[in-house]
Amino acid sequence: MADRYRIFGVELSPYSVKVRSYFRYKGIPHQWIIRNADSQAEYQKYARLPIVPLVVTPENEGLQDSTPIIERMESVYPQPSIHPSDPVAAFVSVLLEEFGDEWGNKWMFHYRWARDVDQLSCAGRLARMMMPAADEAQLSTMIAQVRERMVGRVWFVGSSPQTAPQIEDSFCETLAMLETHLANRAYLFGARPAFGDFAMWGQLYNLWTDPTPGAIIEARATNVLAWIHRMLWPRAEGNFEDWASLEPTLMPLLERQVGRLFMPWTTANASAIAGGREEFSVELAGRTWTQKPQKYHAKSLAALREKYAALPEKYAALPDKRAIDAVLDRAGCLAGLRG
Ligand SMILES: N[C@@H](CCC(=O)N[C@@H](CS)C(=O)NCC(=O)O)C(=O)O
């Protein structure tokens, strides 16, 4: 049996760094292994799907999918918990975990491959990571290949000339709201990182490494920038806050982004998958959004709905459940979660 976990990942993969940040916070012994040609043979022994991150346990079990990985580790290493004790804050954190992974990824993927400057920056970093010993000629061939392949994939997250302004507006508005929320606050739910921080951060950290969104963050959002740095090696600086003190600056994010954009999008995506459709359109805050449905997201919405449905077991006290429902209802998320 090995004495530590191994995380096969890539710095430019939001889900990889999300999991690494979690392991660092929890103090779980681990080794970060860059997934490239050198580690490929070992990676393939344990990966069921060709994605990163892959976590290999000390017992040599391969784990994939960042959300279940964190949930599994949380059951093995429950302390310090990443779930606020306030029931409303705890469920909002679960909701932001999903929002970060699924909607935040649209900001990240879109900005990374929309403009020449970002395409070249990221393709250059990926090529250098894949072929650390390559010369300049080999690198430029690889950069061109990576760039072409990834630019041709942006439709996958729904990025298109039609949706580009919607995605960029969503990012800029979220950034402004997070900037306000993170004034005098180390993490999204208080003085220690929560479940929701890790997922939101994986995307925002990656956005920060790309020239265009990185410049926007550095120019407009210094509190977010400090949080991005902090989350690389997160540590508890105090306790979680209760919902009452988070609400004034977190509720606007729930209403305007999660309830108004993400929930209608994910619900429409799930219906399109269920109906076997090739493409779907949905009105998001008065603008039409069209894309091919994303299979994985229908699965993760189902998982989120199960977490919502399990709340009565978790909180026997009726007022807790009612308080959660009241906030979700005001945020426009309740109907979507009930399915
Ligand atoms: N739902 C998965 C998503 C993982 C994922 O999509 N990883 C991307 C990189 S961020 C990937 O490995 N893509 C295939 C590839 O790079 O070959 C998770 O949460 O871990």
mmCIF file of C-alpha atoms and ligand atoms in Angstrom:
data_model
loop_
_atom_site.group_PDB
_atom_site.id
_atom_site.type_symbol
_atom_site.label_atom_id
_atom_site.label_comp_id
_atom_site.label_asym_id
_atom_site.label_seq_id
_atom_site.Cartn_x
_atom_site.Cartn_y
_atom_site.Cartn_z
ATOM 1 C CA MET A 1 0.000 0.000 0.000
ATOM 2 C CA ALA A 2 1.310 3.453 -0.921
ATOM 3 C CA ASP A 3 1.602 6.032 1.830
ATOM 4 C CA ARG A 4 -0.242 8.787 0.011
ATOM 5 C CA TYR A 5 -2.795 9.651 -2.624
ATOM 6 C CA ARG A 6 -1.713 10.515 -6.133
ATOM 7 C CA ILE A 7 -3.478 13.245 -8.117
ATOM 8 C CA PHE A 8 -2.912 13.073 -11.865
ATOM 9 C CA GLY A 9 -3.824 16.502 -13.123
ATOM 10 C CA VAL A 10 -3.017 19.524 -15.189
ATOM 11 C CA GLU A 11 -2.549 23.100 -13.958
ATOM 12 C CA LEU A 12 -4.836 24.284 -16.762
ATOM 13 C CA SER A 13 -7.655 21.943 -15.787
ATOM 14 C CA PRO A 14 -10.081 23.691 -13.425
ATOM 15 C CA TYR A 15 -11.283 20.384 -11.983
ATOM 16 C CA SER A 16 -7.715 19.220 -11.321
ATOM 17 C CA VAL A 17 -6.657 22.277 -9.364
ATOM 18 C CA LYS A 18 -9.991 22.242 -7.526
ATOM 19 C CA VAL A 19 -9.213 18.782 -6.163
ATOM 20 C CA ARG A 20 -5.589 19.687 -5.385
ATOM 21 C CA SER A 21 -6.692 22.779 -3.444
ATOM 22 C CA TYR A 22 -9.031 20.572 -1.419
ATOM 23 C CA PHE A 23 -6.281 18.046 -0.608
ATOM 24 C CA ARG A 24 -3.972 20.878 0.427
ATOM 25 C CA TYR A 25 -6.599 22.428 2.692
ATOM 26 C CA LYS A 26 -7.372 19.117 4.352
ATOM 27 C CA GLY A 27 -3.719 18.247 4.821
ATOM 28 C CA ILE A 28 -4.226 14.882 3.105
ATOM 29 C CA PRO A 29 -0.835 13.456 2.071
ATOM 30 C CA HIS A 30 -0.697 13.469 -1.715
ATOM 31 C CA GLN A 31 1.535 13.779 -4.713
ATOM 32 C CA TRP A 32 0.614 15.990 -7.676
ATOM 33 C CA ILE A 33 1.564 14.300 -10.932
ATOM 34 C CA ILE A 34 1.349 16.196 -14.202
ATOM 35 C CA ARG A 35 -0.530 14.164 -16.746
ATOM 36 C CA ASN A 36 1.681 14.039 -19.813
ATOM 37 C CA ALA A 37 3.530 11.447 -21.906
ATOM 38 C CA ASP A 38 5.777 10.525 -18.972
ATOM 39 C CA SER A 39 2.893 9.693 -16.637
ATOM 40 C CA GLN A 40 0.545 8.283 -19.292
ATOM 41 C CA ALA A 41 1.227 4.570 -18.669
ATOM 42 C CA GLU A 42 0.599 4.900 -14.940
ATOM 43 C CA TYR A 43 -2.468 7.101 -15.555
ATOM 44 C CA GLN A 44 -3.983 4.526 -17.892
ATOM 45 C CA LYS A 45 -3.794 1.775 -15.305
ATOM 46 C CA TYR A 46 -6.416 3.517 -13.164
ATOM 47 C CA ALA A 47 -8.455 5.871 -15.398
ATOM 48 C CA ARG A 48 -11.864 4.680 -16.570
ATOM 49 C CA LEU A 49 -12.450 7.855 -18.595
ATOM 50 C CA PRO A 50 -9.846 9.935 -20.462
ATOM 51 C CA ILE A 51 -10.219 12.929 -18.150
ATOM 52 C CA VAL A 52 -8.330 14.643 -15.370
ATOM 53 C CA PRO A 53 -8.197 14.763 -12.457
ATOM 54 C CA LEU A 54 -7.612 11.143 -11.593
ATOM 55 C CA VAL A 55 -7.007 10.401 -7.918
ATOM 56 C CA VAL A 56 -5.337 7.087 -7.060
ATOM 57 C CA THR A 57 -5.842 6.068 -3.436
ATOM 58 C CA PRO A 58 -3.115 4.444 -1.304
ATOM 59 C CA GLU A 59 -4.970 1.152 -1.975
ATOM 60 C CA ASN A 60 -4.604 1.772 -5.717
ATOM 61 C CA GLU A 61 -8.216 2.555 -6.422
ATOM 62 C CA GLY A 62 -8.775 5.083 -9.219
ATOM 63 C CA LEU A 63 -11.293 7.889 -8.567
ATOM 64 C CA GLN A 64 -12.622 10.325 -11.164
ATOM 65 C CA ASP A 65 -15.032 13.274 -11.197
ATOM 66 C CA SER A 66 -14.049 16.083 -8.906
ATOM 67 C CA THR A 67 -17.330 16.394 -6.989
ATOM 68 C CA PRO A 68 -17.613 12.710 -5.964
ATOM 69 C CA ILE A 69 -13.859 12.671 -5.251
ATOM 70 C CA ILE A 70 -14.239 15.499 -2.740
ATOM 71 C CA GLU A 71 -17.370 13.921 -1.237
ATOM 72 C CA ARG A 72 -15.597 10.607 -0.832
ATOM 73 C CA MET A 73 -12.535 12.218 0.771
ATOM 74 C CA GLU A 74 -14.774 14.264 3.041
ATOM 75 C CA SER A 75 -16.225 11.018 4.431
ATOM 76 C CA VAL A 76 -12.728 9.653 5.084
ATOM 77 C CA TYR A 77 -11.344 12.944 6.450
ATOM 78 C CA PRO A 78 -14.341 14.778 7.926
ATOM 79 C CA GLN A 79 -12.294 17.405 9.794
ATOM 80 C CA PRO A 80 -12.079 20.312 9.215
ATOM 81 C CA SER A 81 -15.473 20.100 7.523
ATOM 82 C CA ILE A 82 -15.968 22.036 4.309
ATOM 83 C CA HIS A 83 -19.699 22.339 5.033
ATOM 84 C CA PRO A 84 -20.952 25.335 7.038
ATOM 85 C CA SER A 85 -23.008 24.358 10.083
ATOM 86 C CA ASP A 86 -25.755 26.845 9.213
ATOM 87 C CA PRO A 87 -28.177 24.762 7.082
ATOM 88 C CA VAL A 88 -28.966 27.543 4.605
ATOM 89 C CA ALA A 89 -25.297 28.434 4.082
ATOM 90 C CA ALA A 90 -24.484 24.732 3.701
ATOM 91 C CA PHE A 91 -27.005 24.222 0.906
ATOM 92 C CA VAL A 92 -26.088 27.461 -0.851
ATOM 93 C CA SER A 93 -22.518 26.162 -0.826
ATOM 94 C CA VAL A 94 -23.673 22.924 -2.496
ATOM 95 C CA LEU A 95 -25.537 24.983 -5.088
ATOM 96 C CA LEU A 96 -22.514 27.176 -5.807
ATOM 97 C CA GLU A 97 -20.396 24.035 -6.138
ATOM 98 C CA GLU A 98 -22.596 22.938 -8.992
ATOM 99 C CA PHE A 99 -22.853 26.435 -10.461
ATOM 100 C CA GLY A 100 -19.064 26.841 -10.411
ATOM 101 C CA ASP A 101 -18.404 23.494 -12.075
ATOM 102 C CA GLU A 102 -21.081 23.713 -14.701
ATOM 103 C CA TRP A 103 -21.718 27.396 -15.431
ATOM 104 C CA GLY A 104 -18.331 28.813 -14.404
ATOM 105 C CA ASN A 105 -16.759 26.395 -16.863
ATOM 106 C CA LYS A 106 -18.510 28.252 -19.685
ATOM 107 C CA TRP A 107 -16.705 31.495 -18.744
ATOM 108 C CA MET A 108 -13.409 29.637 -18.564
ATOM 109 C CA PHE A 109 -13.668 27.621 -21.747
ATOM 110 C CA HIS A 110 -15.137 30.481 -23.745
ATOM 111 C CA TYR A 111 -12.553 33.114 -22.776
ATOM 112 C CA ARG A 112 -9.699 30.646 -23.191
ATOM 113 C CA TRP A 113 -10.491 29.885 -26.826
ATOM 114 C CA ALA A 114 -12.391 32.969 -28.075
ATOM 115 C CA ARG A 115 -9.547 35.405 -28.875
ATOM 116 C CA ASP A 116 -6.147 34.974 -30.537
ATOM 117 C CA VAL A 117 -4.202 36.192 -27.516
ATOM 118 C CA ASP A 118 -5.821 33.685 -25.155
ATOM 119 C CA GLN A 119 -5.674 30.827 -27.681
ATOM 120 C CA LEU A 120 -1.943 31.336 -28.153
ATOM 121 C CA SER A 121 -1.236 31.693 -24.459
ATOM 122 C CA CYS A 122 -3.062 28.553 -23.457
ATOM 123 C CA ALA A 123 -2.041 26.403 -26.423
ATOM 124 C CA GLY A 124 1.563 27.443 -25.710
ATOM 125 C CA ARG A 125 1.350 26.378 -22.079
ATOM 126 C CA LEU A 126 -0.358 23.095 -22.937
ATOM 127 C CA ALA A 127 2.205 22.250 -25.630
ATOM 128 C CA ARG A 128 5.118 22.983 -23.278
ATOM 129 C CA MET A 129 3.553 20.806 -20.633
ATOM 130 C CA MET A 130 2.937 17.914 -22.996
ATOM 131 C CA MET A 131 6.407 18.086 -24.583
ATOM 132 C CA PRO A 132 8.781 19.578 -22.017
ATOM 133 C CA ALA A 133 11.899 18.742 -24.065
ATOM 134 C CA ALA A 134 10.634 19.857 -27.482
ATOM 135 C CA ASP A 135 12.488 22.424 -29.587
ATOM 136 C CA GLU A 136 10.815 25.563 -30.959
ATOM 137 C CA ALA A 137 9.857 23.973 -34.293
ATOM 138 C CA GLN A 138 8.203 20.985 -32.621
ATOM 139 C CA LEU A 139 6.485 23.322 -30.205
ATOM 140 C CA SER A 140 4.995 25.533 -32.875
ATOM 141 C CA THR A 141 3.556 22.496 -34.637
ATOM 142 C CA MET A 142 2.066 21.268 -31.369
ATOM 143 C CA ILE A 143 0.723 24.728 -30.470
ATOM 144 C CA ALA A 144 -1.041 24.964 -33.817
ATOM 145 C CA GLN A 145 -2.574 21.520 -33.329
ATOM 146 C CA VAL A 146 -3.777 22.159 -29.795
ATOM 147 C CA ARG A 147 -5.187 25.524 -30.785
ATOM 148 C CA GLU A 148 -7.104 24.167 -33.730
ATOM 149 C CA ARG A 149 -8.513 21.252 -31.760
ATOM 150 C CA MET A 150 -9.657 23.342 -28.799
ATOM 151 C CA VAL A 151 -11.089 26.246 -30.787
ATOM 152 C CA GLY A 152 -13.127 23.660 -32.660
ATOM 153 C CA ARG A 153 -14.585 22.426 -29.380
ATOM 154 C CA VAL A 154 -16.016 25.596 -27.840
ATOM 155 C CA TRP A 155 -19.515 24.714 -29.037
ATOM 156 C CA PHE A 156 -19.338 21.921 -26.501
ATOM 157 C CA VAL A 157 -19.916 24.326 -23.589
ATOM 158 C CA GLY A 158 -22.355 26.393 -25.639
ATOM 159 C CA SER A 159 -19.939 29.132 -26.669
ATOM 160 C CA SER A 160 -20.859 30.680 -30.041
ATOM 161 C CA PRO A 161 -21.092 34.154 -31.561
ATOM 162 C CA GLN A 162 -24.693 34.205 -30.298
ATOM 163 C CA THR A 163 -23.867 33.301 -26.698
ATOM 164 C CA ALA A 164 -20.483 35.049 -26.359
ATOM 165 C CA PRO A 165 -21.931 38.332 -25.024
ATOM 166 C CA GLN A 166 -24.123 36.414 -22.591
ATOM 167 C CA ILE A 167 -21.171 34.438 -21.277
ATOM 168 C CA GLU A 168 -18.933 37.500 -20.939
ATOM 169 C CA ASP A 169 -21.647 39.586 -19.278
ATOM 170 C CA SER A 170 -22.288 36.746 -16.845
ATOM 171 C CA PHE A 171 -18.605 36.546 -15.970
ATOM 172 C CA CYS A 172 -18.186 40.296 -15.501
ATOM 173 C CA GLU A 173 -21.309 40.622 -13.394
ATOM 174 C CA THR A 174 -20.329 37.660 -11.226
ATOM 175 C CA LEU A 175 -16.885 39.118 -10.757
ATOM 176 C CA ALA A 176 -18.332 42.424 -9.567
ATOM 177 C CA MET A 177 -20.632 40.665 -7.121
ATOM 178 C CA LEU A 178 -17.847 38.453 -5.782
ATOM 179 C CA GLU A 179 -15.651 41.521 -5.407
ATOM 180 C CA THR A 180 -18.224 43.079 -3.087
ATOM 181 C CA HIS A 181 -18.827 39.827 -1.260
ATOM 182 C CA LEU A 182 -15.132 39.190 -0.647
ATOM 183 C CA ALA A 183 -14.418 42.620 0.824
ATOM 184 C CA ASN A 184 -13.384 41.886 4.433
ATOM 185 C CA ARG A 185 -14.020 38.181 3.949
ATOM 186 C CA ALA A 186 -11.367 35.533 3.248
ATOM 187 C CA TYR A 187 -13.610 32.903 1.639
ATOM 188 C CA LEU A 188 -17.105 32.718 0.179
ATOM 189 C CA PHE A 189 -18.730 31.463 3.388
ATOM 190 C CA GLY A 190 -16.551 33.162 5.971
ATOM 191 C CA ALA A 191 -13.073 32.628 7.345
ATOM 192 C CA ARG A 192 -12.509 29.116 5.973
ATOM 193 C CA PRO A 193 -13.092 27.513 2.577
ATOM 194 C CA ALA A 194 -16.363 25.692 1.830
ATOM 195 C CA PHE A 195 -17.392 23.125 -0.777
ATOM 196 C CA GLY A 196 -18.558 25.979 -3.024
ATOM 197 C CA ASP A 197 -15.198 27.762 -2.863
ATOM 198 C CA PHE A 198 -13.258 24.907 -4.430
ATOM 199 C CA ALA A 199 -15.433 24.592 -7.540
ATOM 200 C CA MET A 200 -15.813 28.334 -8.111
ATOM 201 C CA TRP A 201 -12.104 28.767 -7.576
ATOM 202 C CA GLY A 202 -10.981 26.063 -10.033
ATOM 203 C CA GLN A 203 -12.640 28.047 -12.809
ATOM 204 C CA LEU A 204 -11.656 31.525 -11.589
ATOM 205 C CA TYR A 205 -8.030 30.559 -11.024
ATOM 206 C CA ASN A 206 -7.880 29.272 -14.573
ATOM 207 C CA LEU A 207 -9.581 32.409 -15.906
ATOM 208 C CA TRP A 208 -6.944 34.440 -14.102
ATOM 209 C CA THR A 209 -4.124 32.572 -15.886
ATOM 210 C CA ASP A 210 -5.531 33.533 -19.317
ATOM 211 C CA PRO A 211 -4.618 37.000 -20.648
ATOM 212 C CA THR A 212 -8.045 38.546 -21.311
ATOM 213 C CA PRO A 213 -10.024 37.447 -18.231
ATOM 214 C CA GLY A 214 -6.819 37.674 -16.148
ATOM 215 C CA ALA A 215 -6.531 41.355 -17.058
ATOM 216 C CA ILE A 216 -10.183 41.921 -16.202
ATOM 217 C CA ILE A 217 -9.720 40.299 -12.793
ATOM 218 C CA GLU A 218 -6.538 42.217 -12.037
ATOM 219 C CA ALA A 219 -8.021 45.527 -13.139
ATOM 220 C CA ARG A 220 -11.418 45.278 -11.513
ATOM 221 C CA ALA A 221 -11.416 42.762 -8.713
ATOM 222 C CA THR A 222 -8.560 42.912 -6.231
ATOM 223 C CA ASN A 223 -10.515 41.125 -3.500
ATOM 224 C CA VAL A 224 -11.220 38.280 -5.894
ATOM 225 C CA LEU A 225 -7.571 38.275 -6.896
ATOM 226 C CA ALA A 226 -6.516 37.919 -3.251
ATOM 227 C CA TRP A 227 -8.977 35.019 -2.845
ATOM 228 C CA ILE A 228 -7.586 33.393 -6.003
ATOM 229 C CA HIS A 229 -4.113 33.494 -4.435
ATOM 230 C CA ARG A 230 -5.421 32.380 -1.038
ATOM 231 C CA MET A 231 -7.211 29.354 -2.472
ATOM 232 C CA LEU A 232 -4.014 27.940 -3.948
ATOM 233 C CA TRP A 233 -3.081 26.950 -0.378
ATOM 234 C CA PRO A 234 -6.252 27.510 1.607
ATOM 235 C CA ARG A 235 -6.250 27.461 5.394
ATOM 236 C CA ALA A 236 -8.812 28.092 8.104
ATOM 237 C CA GLU A 237 -8.491 31.604 9.474
ATOM 238 C CA GLY A 238 -11.643 31.432 11.601
ATOM 239 C CA ASN A 239 -15.172 30.063 11.335
ATOM 240 C CA PHE A 240 -17.920 29.916 8.767
ATOM 241 C CA GLU A 241 -20.512 32.675 8.937
ATOM 242 C CA ASP A 242 -24.235 32.171 9.276
ATOM 243 C CA TRP A 243 -26.472 32.853 6.310
ATOM 244 C CA ALA A 244 -27.729 36.099 7.885
ATOM 245 C CA SER A 245 -24.365 37.837 7.471
ATOM 246 C CA LEU A 246 -23.641 36.304 4.044
ATOM 247 C CA GLU A 247 -27.024 37.053 2.540
ATOM 248 C CA PRO A 248 -26.694 40.788 1.749
ATOM 249 C CA THR A 249 -23.870 40.204 -0.736
ATOM 250 C CA LEU A 250 -24.389 36.549 -1.693
ATOM 251 C CA MET A 251 -28.112 36.693 -2.457
ATOM 252 C CA PRO A 252 -27.594 38.948 -5.518
ATOM 253 C CA LEU A 253 -25.323 36.292 -7.027
ATOM 254 C CA LEU A 254 -27.900 33.583 -6.368
ATOM 255 C CA GLU A 255 -30.711 35.627 -7.870
ATOM 256 C CA ARG A 256 -29.019 37.133 -10.891
ATOM 257 C CA GLN A 257 -26.736 34.306 -11.917
ATOM 258 C CA VAL A 258 -27.850 31.010 -10.410
ATOM 259 C CA GLY A 259 -31.634 31.507 -10.476
ATOM 260 C CA ARG A 260 -31.918 33.723 -13.546
ATOM 261 C CA LEU A 261 -29.373 32.057 -15.851
ATOM 262 C CA PHE A 262 -28.005 28.752 -14.597
ATOM 263 C CA MET A 263 -31.205 27.038 -13.400
ATOM 264 C CA PRO A 264 -33.223 27.683 -16.592
ATOM 265 C CA TRP A 265 -30.210 26.645 -18.657
ATOM 266 C CA THR A 266 -29.554 23.400 -16.806
ATOM 267 C CA THR A 267 -33.260 22.510 -16.747
ATOM 268 C CA ALA A 268 -33.548 23.073 -20.506
ATOM 269 C CA ASN A 269 -30.357 21.088 -21.077
ATOM 270 C CA ALA A 270 -31.714 18.150 -19.071
ATOM 271 C CA SER A 271 -35.026 18.197 -20.995
ATOM 272 C CA ALA A 272 -33.131 18.238 -24.290
ATOM 273 C CA ILE A 273 -31.114 15.181 -23.211
ATOM 274 C CA ALA A 274 -34.266 13.399 -22.034
ATOM 275 C CA GLY A 275 -35.975 14.220 -25.343
ATOM 276 C CA GLY A 276 -32.968 13.025 -27.358
ATOM 277 C CA ARG A 277 -32.700 16.408 -29.090
ATOM 278 C CA GLU A 278 -29.685 17.487 -31.155
ATOM 279 C CA GLU A 279 -29.951 21.124 -30.129
ATOM 280 C CA PHE A 280 -31.984 23.253 -27.762
ATOM 281 C CA SER A 281 -32.792 26.931 -27.292
ATOM 282 C CA VAL A 282 -33.761 28.638 -24.067
ATOM 283 C CA GLU A 283 -34.498 32.253 -23.141
ATOM 284 C CA LEU A 284 -32.059 33.406 -20.464
ATOM 285 C CA ALA A 285 -32.917 36.812 -19.027
ATOM 286 C CA GLY A 286 -34.489 37.850 -22.314
ATOM 287 C CA ARG A 287 -31.748 36.579 -24.624
ATOM 288 C CA THR A 288 -31.865 33.400 -26.680
ATOM 289 C CA TRP A 289 -29.273 30.774 -25.919
ATOM 290 C CA THR A 290 -28.835 27.888 -28.374
ATOM 291 C CA GLN A 291 -26.501 24.903 -28.057
ATOM 292 C CA LYS A 292 -26.133 21.142 -28.362
ATOM 293 C CA PRO A 293 -27.120 19.513 -25.059
ATOM 294 C CA GLN A 294 -24.367 18.475 -22.622
ATOM 295 C CA LYS A 295 -24.828 14.961 -21.280
ATOM 296 C CA TYR A 296 -22.687 15.249 -18.191
ATOM 297 C CA HIS A 297 -24.623 18.258 -16.941
ATOM 298 C CA ALA A 298 -27.889 16.369 -16.927
ATOM 299 C CA LYS A 299 -26.233 13.826 -14.633
ATOM 300 C CA SER A 300 -24.888 16.443 -12.286
ATOM 301 C CA LEU A 301 -28.259 18.206 -12.134
ATOM 302 C CA ALA A 302 -29.807 14.881 -11.135
ATOM 303 C CA ALA A 303 -27.164 14.553 -8.390
ATOM 304 C CA LEU A 304 -27.923 18.090 -7.163
ATOM 305 C CA ARG A 305 -31.646 17.315 -7.086
ATOM 306 C CA GLU A 306 -30.921 14.229 -5.006
ATOM 307 C CA LYS A 307 -28.989 16.374 -2.535
ATOM 308 C CA TYR A 308 -31.950 18.717 -2.341
ATOM 309 C CA ALA A 309 -34.385 15.821 -1.898
ATOM 310 C CA ALA A 310 -32.248 14.419 0.954
ATOM 311 C CA LEU A 311 -32.521 17.631 3.017
ATOM 312 C CA PRO A 312 -35.504 16.485 5.140
ATOM 313 C CA GLU A 313 -33.474 13.501 6.349
ATOM 314 C CA LYS A 314 -30.559 15.732 7.163
ATOM 315 C CA TYR A 315 -32.508 18.426 8.951
ATOM 316 C CA ALA A 316 -35.277 16.922 10.996
ATOM 317 C CA ALA A 317 -36.149 20.387 12.291
ATOM 318 C CA LEU A 318 -38.799 21.818 9.998
ATOM 319 C CA PRO A 319 -37.690 25.469 10.369
ATOM 320 C CA ASP A 320 -34.283 24.590 8.855
ATOM 321 C CA LYS A 321 -35.858 23.050 5.774
ATOM 322 C CA ARG A 322 -38.289 25.967 5.484
ATOM 323 C CA ALA A 323 -35.481 28.495 5.745
ATOM 324 C CA ILE A 324 -33.576 26.766 2.948
ATOM 325 C CA ASP A 325 -36.673 26.638 0.757
ATOM 326 C CA ALA A 326 -37.446 30.304 1.369
ATOM 327 C CA VAL A 327 -33.984 31.359 0.187
ATOM 328 C CA LEU A 328 -34.043 29.027 -2.815
ATOM 329 C CA ASP A 329 -37.483 30.266 -3.751
ATOM 330 C CA ARG A 330 -36.458 33.919 -3.592
ATOM 331 C CA ALA A 331 -33.381 33.098 -5.680
ATOM 332 C CA GLY A 332 -35.526 31.429 -8.343
ATOM 333 C CA CYS A 333 -33.896 28.032 -7.794
ATOM 334 C CA LEU A 334 -36.577 26.057 -5.999
ATOM 335 C CA ALA A 335 -38.670 24.812 -8.924
ATOM 336 C CA GLY A 336 -35.584 23.629 -10.806
ATOM 337 C CA LEU A 337 -34.320 21.725 -7.781
ATOM 338 C CA ARG A 338 -37.637 19.982 -7.255
ATOM 339 C CA GLY A 339 -37.486 18.813 -10.861
HETATM 340 N N1 LIG B 1 -16.724 16.248 -14.299
HETATM 341 C C1 LIG B 1 -15.309 16.073 -14.348
HETATM 342 C C2 LIG B 1 -14.754 16.914 -15.464
HETATM 343 C C3 LIG B 1 -13.316 16.675 -15.720
HETATM 344 C C4 LIG B 1 -12.894 17.230 -17.050
HETATM 345 O O1 LIG B 1 -13.728 17.612 -17.893
HETATM 346 N N2 LIG B 1 -11.595 17.321 -17.273
HETATM 347 C C5 LIG B 1 -11.078 17.852 -18.524
HETATM 348 C C6 LIG B 1 -10.009 18.877 -18.246
HETATM 349 S S1 LIG B 1 -10.619 20.204 -17.253
HETATM 350 C C7 LIG B 1 -10.415 16.750 -19.304
HETATM 351 O O2 LIG B 1 -9.720 15.939 -18.749
HETATM 352 N N3 LIG B 1 -10.638 16.704 -20.632
HETATM 353 C C8 LIG B 1 -10.091 15.672 -21.480
HETATM 354 C C9 LIG B 1 -8.662 15.860 -21.813
HETATM 355 O O3 LIG B 1 -8.066 16.885 -21.445
HETATM 356 O O4 LIG B 1 -8.110 14.964 -22.448
HETATM 357 C C10 LIG B 1 -14.728 16.472 -12.987
HETATM 358 O O5 LIG B 1 -15.402 17.179 -12.238
HETATM 359 O O6 LIG B 1 -13.639 16.034 -12.674
#
